[in-house]
mmCIF file of C-alpha atoms in Angstrom:
data_model
loop_
_atom_site.group_PDB
_atom_site.id
_atom_site.type_symbol
_atom_site.label_atom_id
_atom_site.label_comp_id
_atom_site.label_asym_id
_atom_site.label_seq_id
_atom_site.Cartn_x
_atom_site.Cartn_y
_atom_site.Cartn_z
ATOM 1 C CA GLN A 1056 169.654 109.089 165.922
ATOM 2 C CA LEU A 1057 171.742 108.693 162.744
ATOM 3 C CA GLN A 1058 169.856 109.148 159.462
ATOM 4 C CA LEU A 1059 171.015 109.148 155.883
ATOM 5 C CA GLN A 1060 168.848 110.417 153.051
ATOM 6 C CA GLU A 1061 169.647 110.033 149.289
ATOM 7 C CA SER A 1062 168.474 112.679 146.835
ATOM 8 C CA GLY A 1063 168.858 113.282 143.130
ATOM 9 C CA PRO A 1064 167.276 112.586 139.751
ATOM 10 C CA ARG A 1065 165.449 109.280 139.371
ATOM 11 C CA LEU A 1066 165.842 109.172 135.620
ATOM 12 C CA VAL A 1067 169.120 109.690 133.676
ATOM 13 C CA LYS A 1068 169.661 109.459 130.007
ATOM 14 C CA PRO A 1069 172.337 107.087 128.565
ATOM 15 C CA LEU A 1070 175.785 108.500 128.386
ATOM 16 C CA GLU A 1071 174.901 111.269 130.770
ATOM 17 C CA THR A 1072 176.085 111.778 134.339
ATOM 18 C CA LEU A 1073 174.303 110.379 137.344
ATOM 19 C CA SER A 1074 174.495 112.610 140.403
ATOM 20 C CA LEU A 1075 173.314 111.764 143.889
ATOM 21 C CA ALA A 1076 173.696 113.386 147.246
ATOM 22 C CA CYS A 1077 173.412 111.865 150.707
ATOM 23 C CA THR A 1078 172.461 114.129 153.595
ATOM 24 C CA VAL A 1079 173.611 113.003 157.036
ATOM 25 C CA SER A 1080 171.971 113.885 160.294
ATOM 26 C CA GLY A 1081 172.920 112.690 163.729
ATOM 27 C CA ASP A 1082 176.635 112.435 162.964
ATOM 28 C CA SER A 1083 179.317 114.530 161.326
ATOM 29 C CA ILE A 1084 181.139 113.301 158.319
ATOM 30 C CA SER A 1085 184.114 115.419 159.303
ATOM 31 C CA SER A 1086 184.696 114.091 162.829
ATOM 32 C CA SER A 1087 183.383 110.559 162.538
ATOM 33 C CA ASN A 1088 185.857 107.673 162.491
ATOM 34 C CA HIS A 1089 183.657 105.938 159.978
ATOM 35 C CA TYR A 1090 183.747 105.953 156.179
ATOM 36 C CA TRP A 1091 180.754 107.208 154.134
ATOM 37 C CA GLY A 1092 179.980 105.397 150.979
ATOM 38 C CA TRP A 1093 177.715 104.394 148.121
ATOM 39 C CA ILE A 1094 176.405 100.954 147.385
ATOM 40 C CA ARG A 1095 174.079 99.922 144.568
ATOM 41 C CA GLN A 1096 171.745 97.062 143.865
ATOM 42 C CA PRO A 1097 170.494 96.367 140.311
ATOM 43 C CA PRO A 1098 166.963 95.098 140.230
ATOM 44 C CA GLY A 1099 166.776 91.537 141.490
ATOM 45 C CA GLN A 1100 170.512 91.317 142.079
ATOM 46 C CA GLY A 1101 173.019 91.625 144.897
ATOM 47 C CA LEU A 1102 174.818 94.476 146.606
ATOM 48 C CA ASP A 1103 177.707 96.227 144.728
ATOM 49 C CA TRP A 1104 179.988 98.640 146.585
ATOM 50 C CA ILE A 1105 180.807 101.829 144.576
ATOM 51 C CA ALA A 1106 183.034 104.138 146.650
ATOM 52 C CA SER A 1107 183.909 105.344 150.064
ATOM 53 C CA PHE A 1108 184.941 108.683 151.594
ATOM 54 C CA TYR A 1109 186.815 109.104 154.934
ATOM 55 C CA SER A 1110 186.856 112.062 157.235
ATOM 56 C CA SER A 1111 190.624 112.293 156.491
ATOM 57 C CA GLY A 1112 189.764 113.053 152.924
ATOM 58 C CA LYS A 1113 190.859 109.655 151.617
ATOM 59 C CA THR A 1114 188.683 108.015 148.972
ATOM 60 C CA ASP A 1115 188.417 104.386 147.803
ATOM 61 C CA TYR A 1116 186.689 103.173 144.643
ATOM 62 C CA ASN A 1117 185.544 99.878 143.279
ATOM 63 C CA PRO A 1118 188.199 99.114 140.670
ATOM 64 C CA SER A 1119 185.547 98.173 138.085
ATOM 65 C CA LEU A 1120 183.880 101.567 138.352
ATOM 66 C CA LYS A 1121 186.792 103.816 139.276
ATOM 67 C CA SER A 1122 187.198 105.398 135.809
ATOM 68 C CA ARG A 1123 183.613 106.722 135.821
ATOM 69 C CA VAL A 1124 183.005 107.528 139.534
ATOM 70 C CA THR A 1125 183.798 110.411 141.882
ATOM 71 C CA ILE A 1126 182.783 110.700 145.490
ATOM 72 C CA SER A 1127 183.123 113.979 147.243
ATOM 73 C CA ALA A 1128 181.895 115.737 150.397
ATOM 74 C CA ASP A 1129 180.455 118.990 151.516
ATOM 75 C CA ARG A 1130 181.605 119.051 155.099
ATOM 76 C CA SER A 1131 179.726 122.278 155.976
ATOM 77 C CA GLU A 1132 176.473 120.530 155.082
ATOM 78 C CA ASP A 1133 177.333 117.027 156.348
ATOM 79 C CA GLN A 1134 176.547 115.826 152.784
ATOM 80 C CA PHE A 1135 178.507 113.587 150.424
ATOM 81 C CA SER A 1136 177.877 113.024 146.778
ATOM 82 C CA LEU A 1137 178.327 110.582 144.021
ATOM 83 C CA LYS A 1138 178.893 111.259 140.310
ATOM 84 C CA MET A 1139 178.951 108.547 137.751
ATOM 85 C CA SER A 1140 179.679 109.405 134.189
ATOM 86 C CA SER A 1141 178.672 107.783 130.860
ATOM 87 C CA VAL A 1142 175.931 105.732 132.329
ATOM 88 C CA THR A 1143 174.202 102.881 130.500
ATOM 89 C CA ALA A 1144 171.174 100.707 131.271
ATOM 90 C CA ALA A 1145 173.500 98.493 133.326
ATOM 91 C CA ASP A 1146 173.753 101.268 135.860
ATOM 92 C CA THR A 1147 170.072 101.133 136.572
ATOM 93 C CA ALA A 1148 169.874 100.286 140.295
ATOM 94 C CA VAL A 1149 168.783 101.183 143.706
ATOM 95 C CA TYR A 1150 171.568 103.417 145.096
ATOM 96 C CA PHE A 1151 172.137 103.414 148.837
ATOM 97 C CA CYS A 1152 174.356 105.695 150.853
ATOM 98 C CA ALA A 1153 175.717 104.295 154.088
ATOM 99 C CA ARG A 1154 178.032 104.669 157.044
ATOM 100 C CA GLY A 1155 180.648 102.080 157.553
ATOM 101 C CA ASP A 1156 183.588 100.991 159.620
ATOM 102 C CA THR A 1157 186.485 99.048 158.317
ATOM 103 C CA ILE A 1158 186.402 96.721 161.374
ATOM 104 C CA PHE A 1159 182.755 96.679 162.421
ATOM 105 C CA GLY A 1160 180.891 96.722 159.106
ATOM 106 C CA ILE A 1161 178.195 98.979 157.739
ATOM 107 C CA ASP A 1162 175.915 100.039 160.554
ATOM 108 C CA SER A 1163 173.605 102.573 158.909
ATOM 109 C CA TRP A 1164 171.996 102.752 155.472
ATOM 110 C CA GLY A 1165 169.781 105.256 153.710
ATOM 111 C CA GLN A 1166 166.475 103.996 152.433
ATOM 112 C CA GLY A 1167 167.854 103.794 148.867
ATOM 113 C CA THR A 1168 166.785 105.497 145.687
ATOM 114 C CA LEU A 1169 165.981 103.818 142.344
ATOM 115 C CA VAL A 1170 167.801 105.447 139.485
ATOM 116 C CA THR A 1171 166.781 104.379 136.042
ATOM 117 C CA VAL A 1172 168.928 104.943 132.938
ATOM 118 C CA SER A 1173 166.719 105.299 129.905
ATOM 119 C CA SER A 1174 166.163 107.738 126.998
ATOM 120 C CA SER B 796 190.529 90.382 143.409
ATOM 121 C CA TYR B 797 189.030 88.801 146.500
ATOM 122 C CA GLU B 798 185.772 86.952 146.105
ATOM 123 C CA LEU B 799 183.054 85.747 148.494
ATOM 124 C CA THR B 800 180.899 82.740 147.613
ATOM 125 C CA GLN B 801 177.390 82.168 149.038
ATOM 126 C CA PRO B 802 174.790 79.562 148.127
ATOM 127 C CA LEU B 803 171.948 81.123 146.087
ATOM 128 C CA SER B 804 169.313 79.692 148.318
ATOM 129 C CA VAL B 805 168.818 77.972 151.625
ATOM 130 C CA SER B 806 165.503 76.509 152.920
ATOM 131 C CA VAL B 807 164.681 75.831 156.598
ATOM 132 C CA ALA B 808 161.603 74.474 158.280
ATOM 133 C CA LEU B 809 159.874 76.760 160.721
ATOM 134 C CA GLY B 810 161.517 76.490 164.169
ATOM 135 C CA GLN B 811 164.598 74.675 162.864
ATOM 136 C CA THR B 812 168.145 75.923 162.430
ATOM 137 C CA ALA B 813 169.380 77.560 159.156
ATOM 138 C CA ARG B 814 173.072 77.920 158.254
ATOM 139 C CA ILE B 815 174.255 80.148 155.516
ATOM 140 C CA THR B 816 177.908 79.890 154.434
ATOM 141 C CA CYS B 817 180.257 82.429 152.982
ATOM 142 C CA GLY B 818 183.433 81.059 151.371
ATOM 143 C CA GLY B 819 186.601 83.033 150.708
ATOM 144 C CA ASN B 820 190.321 82.427 150.731
ATOM 145 C CA SER B 821 191.585 82.528 154.328
ATOM 146 C CA ILE B 822 188.345 84.314 155.238
ATOM 147 C CA GLY B 823 189.061 83.218 158.832
ATOM 148 C CA SER B 824 191.710 85.970 159.020
ATOM 149 C CA LYS B 825 189.283 88.724 158.078
ATOM 150 C CA ASN B 826 186.392 90.399 159.833
ATOM 151 C CA VAL B 827 183.147 89.098 158.378
ATOM 152 C CA HIS B 828 179.847 90.967 158.631
ATOM 153 C CA TRP B 829 176.323 89.732 157.767
ATOM 154 C CA TYR B 830 173.380 91.721 156.520
ATOM 155 C CA GLN B 831 169.682 90.846 156.283
ATOM 156 C CA GLN B 832 167.669 92.414 153.522
ATOM 157 C CA LYS B 833 163.938 92.142 153.111
ATOM 158 C CA PRO B 834 162.198 93.098 149.833
ATOM 159 C CA GLY B 835 162.072 96.865 149.295
ATOM 160 C CA GLN B 836 164.182 97.605 152.337
ATOM 161 C CA ALA B 837 167.742 98.591 153.019
ATOM 162 C CA PRO B 838 170.088 95.961 154.429
ATOM 163 C CA VAL B 839 170.399 95.605 158.214
ATOM 164 C CA LEU B 840 173.571 94.546 159.958
ATOM 165 C CA VAL B 841 172.851 91.394 161.929
ATOM 166 C CA ILE B 842 176.332 90.121 162.729
ATOM 167 C CA SER B 843 179.492 92.241 162.991
ATOM 168 C CA ARG B 844 183.112 91.037 163.197
ATOM 169 C CA ASP B 845 182.338 87.292 162.766
ATOM 170 C CA TYR B 846 179.994 86.758 165.737
ATOM 171 C CA ASN B 847 179.003 90.035 167.398
ATOM 172 C CA ARG B 848 175.273 90.958 167.423
ATOM 173 C CA PRO B 849 174.488 94.678 167.134
ATOM 174 C CA SER B 850 171.939 96.012 169.557
ATOM 175 C CA GLY B 851 168.419 94.821 168.805
ATOM 176 C CA ILE B 852 169.369 91.724 166.895
ATOM 177 C CA PRO B 853 167.875 88.530 168.454
ATOM 178 C CA GLU B 854 170.182 86.051 170.120
ATOM 179 C CA ARG B 855 168.843 83.470 167.537
ATOM 180 C CA PHE B 856 171.380 85.074 165.143
ATOM 181 C CA SER B 857 174.937 83.907 165.603
ATOM 182 C CA GLY B 858 178.098 83.685 163.466
ATOM 183 C CA SER B 859 181.354 81.865 163.255
ATOM 184 C CA ASN B 860 184.433 82.219 161.017
ATOM 185 C CA SER B 861 187.333 79.847 160.490
ATOM 186 C CA GLY B 862 189.557 78.690 157.679
ATOM 187 C CA ASN B 863 187.959 79.383 154.330
ATOM 188 C CA THR B 864 184.328 79.580 155.527
ATOM 189 C CA ALA B 865 182.232 81.957 157.587
ATOM 190 C CA THR B 866 178.778 80.856 158.719
ATOM 191 C CA LEU B 867 175.645 82.671 159.739
ATOM 192 C CA THR B 868 173.390 80.533 161.944
ATOM 193 C CA ILE B 869 169.750 81.367 162.564
ATOM 194 C CA SER B 870 168.185 79.215 165.296
ATOM 195 C CA ARG B 871 164.515 78.576 165.772
ATOM 196 C CA ALA B 872 163.791 80.145 162.384
ATOM 197 C CA GLN B 873 160.747 82.349 162.089
ATOM 198 C CA ALA B 874 158.648 83.441 159.122
ATOM 199 C CA GLY B 875 159.994 86.897 159.658
ATOM 200 C CA ASP B 876 163.601 85.655 159.006
ATOM 201 C CA GLU B 877 162.722 85.047 155.365
ATOM 202 C CA ALA B 878 165.052 87.427 153.471
ATOM 203 C CA ALA B 879 168.219 87.724 151.550
ATOM 204 C CA TYR B 880 171.455 87.512 153.522
ATOM 205 C CA TYR B 881 174.815 88.953 152.440
ATOM 206 C CA CYS B 882 178.254 88.465 153.917
ATOM 207 C CA GLN B 883 180.858 91.273 153.586
ATOM 208 C CA VAL B 884 184.533 91.861 154.221
ATOM 209 C CA TRP B 885 186.906 94.814 153.825
ATOM 210 C CA VAL B 886 190.004 93.873 151.936
ATOM 211 C CA SER B 887 192.747 96.123 150.633
ATOM 212 C CA SER B 888 190.605 99.256 151.013
ATOM 213 C CA THR B 889 187.669 97.753 149.182
ATOM 214 C CA VAL B 890 184.245 96.633 150.430
ATOM 215 C CA ILE B 891 183.358 93.219 149.114
ATOM 216 C CA PHE B 892 179.966 91.572 149.276
ATOM 217 C CA GLY B 893 179.036 87.967 148.742
ATOM 218 C CA GLY B 894 176.374 87.331 146.057
ATOM 219 C CA GLY B 895 173.649 86.877 148.647
ATOM 220 C CA THR B 896 171.573 83.917 149.825
ATOM 221 C CA LYS B 897 167.838 83.800 149.750
ATOM 222 C CA LEU B 898 166.501 82.150 152.919
ATOM 223 C CA THR B 899 163.108 80.459 152.627
ATOM 224 C CA VAL B 900 161.253 79.517 155.767
ATOM 225 C CA LEU B 901 158.964 76.578 154.978
#
C-alpha cells in the first residue's frame, strides 16, 4: 500500500529557507510513471500546487513560486524534498506531498504538515 | 495562465442531488479531476478523467465535462458528503486547481 509521509521543521523564521522531505513507501520514485509533487494549503484557503518531480529527472514549478523553490529527490531512499527560500508569513500553510499522473490526477497524498513562518 | 472557476458554496438538501461546476476555457478538451477534502484531512480523488470513479468511491459520485464547464454531481446527498470539493487539470506542465466549493448538506 502506497504511503507518503512529510517531515521537517514546523516553524521557520521569516526570510529563512523552508525544507521538507517526503518519504515514499509502497512505490519507487525512480521506476514509477507518476510524478511526485508538493501542494500547499494556507489556513482556510484552497490548494496551491508548488512543484513536481518526474522519474526521468524532469521538474516543473508553479511560475509564481519558481524563483524561490527547488524540488529534488534521493532515489536511493525513495524520498523527495522541497526547499523554499526567503519565506514570509504568506508561506504559512499545510504542505502536502503527493503522487500524481498527468492523465489520471493525484491519487495519493501525505497527511500534510503545518509549517508556520514566524519569528 | 489557465484558470478554473468554482462557486464558493453549494447547498443541497439531504437525499437530493448536488451539482458543483468548474469553469475553464475549453475545459472540455482537458482531463478534469475532482477531489473531496474534509476538515483536517488530505484531499481524496473522487473523480478522475472527467467521469471515472476510483476504487472505493460510491456510485453516487459522477462527473461530466463539455465545452467550458465540468460538473461534479453527487446524487442522494448524505451528511458525510459535506466537504470542500476541488477540480483540477494539468495544463502546459502545470497542475491547476480550482478555488474550491464548500458543499453544505441541509
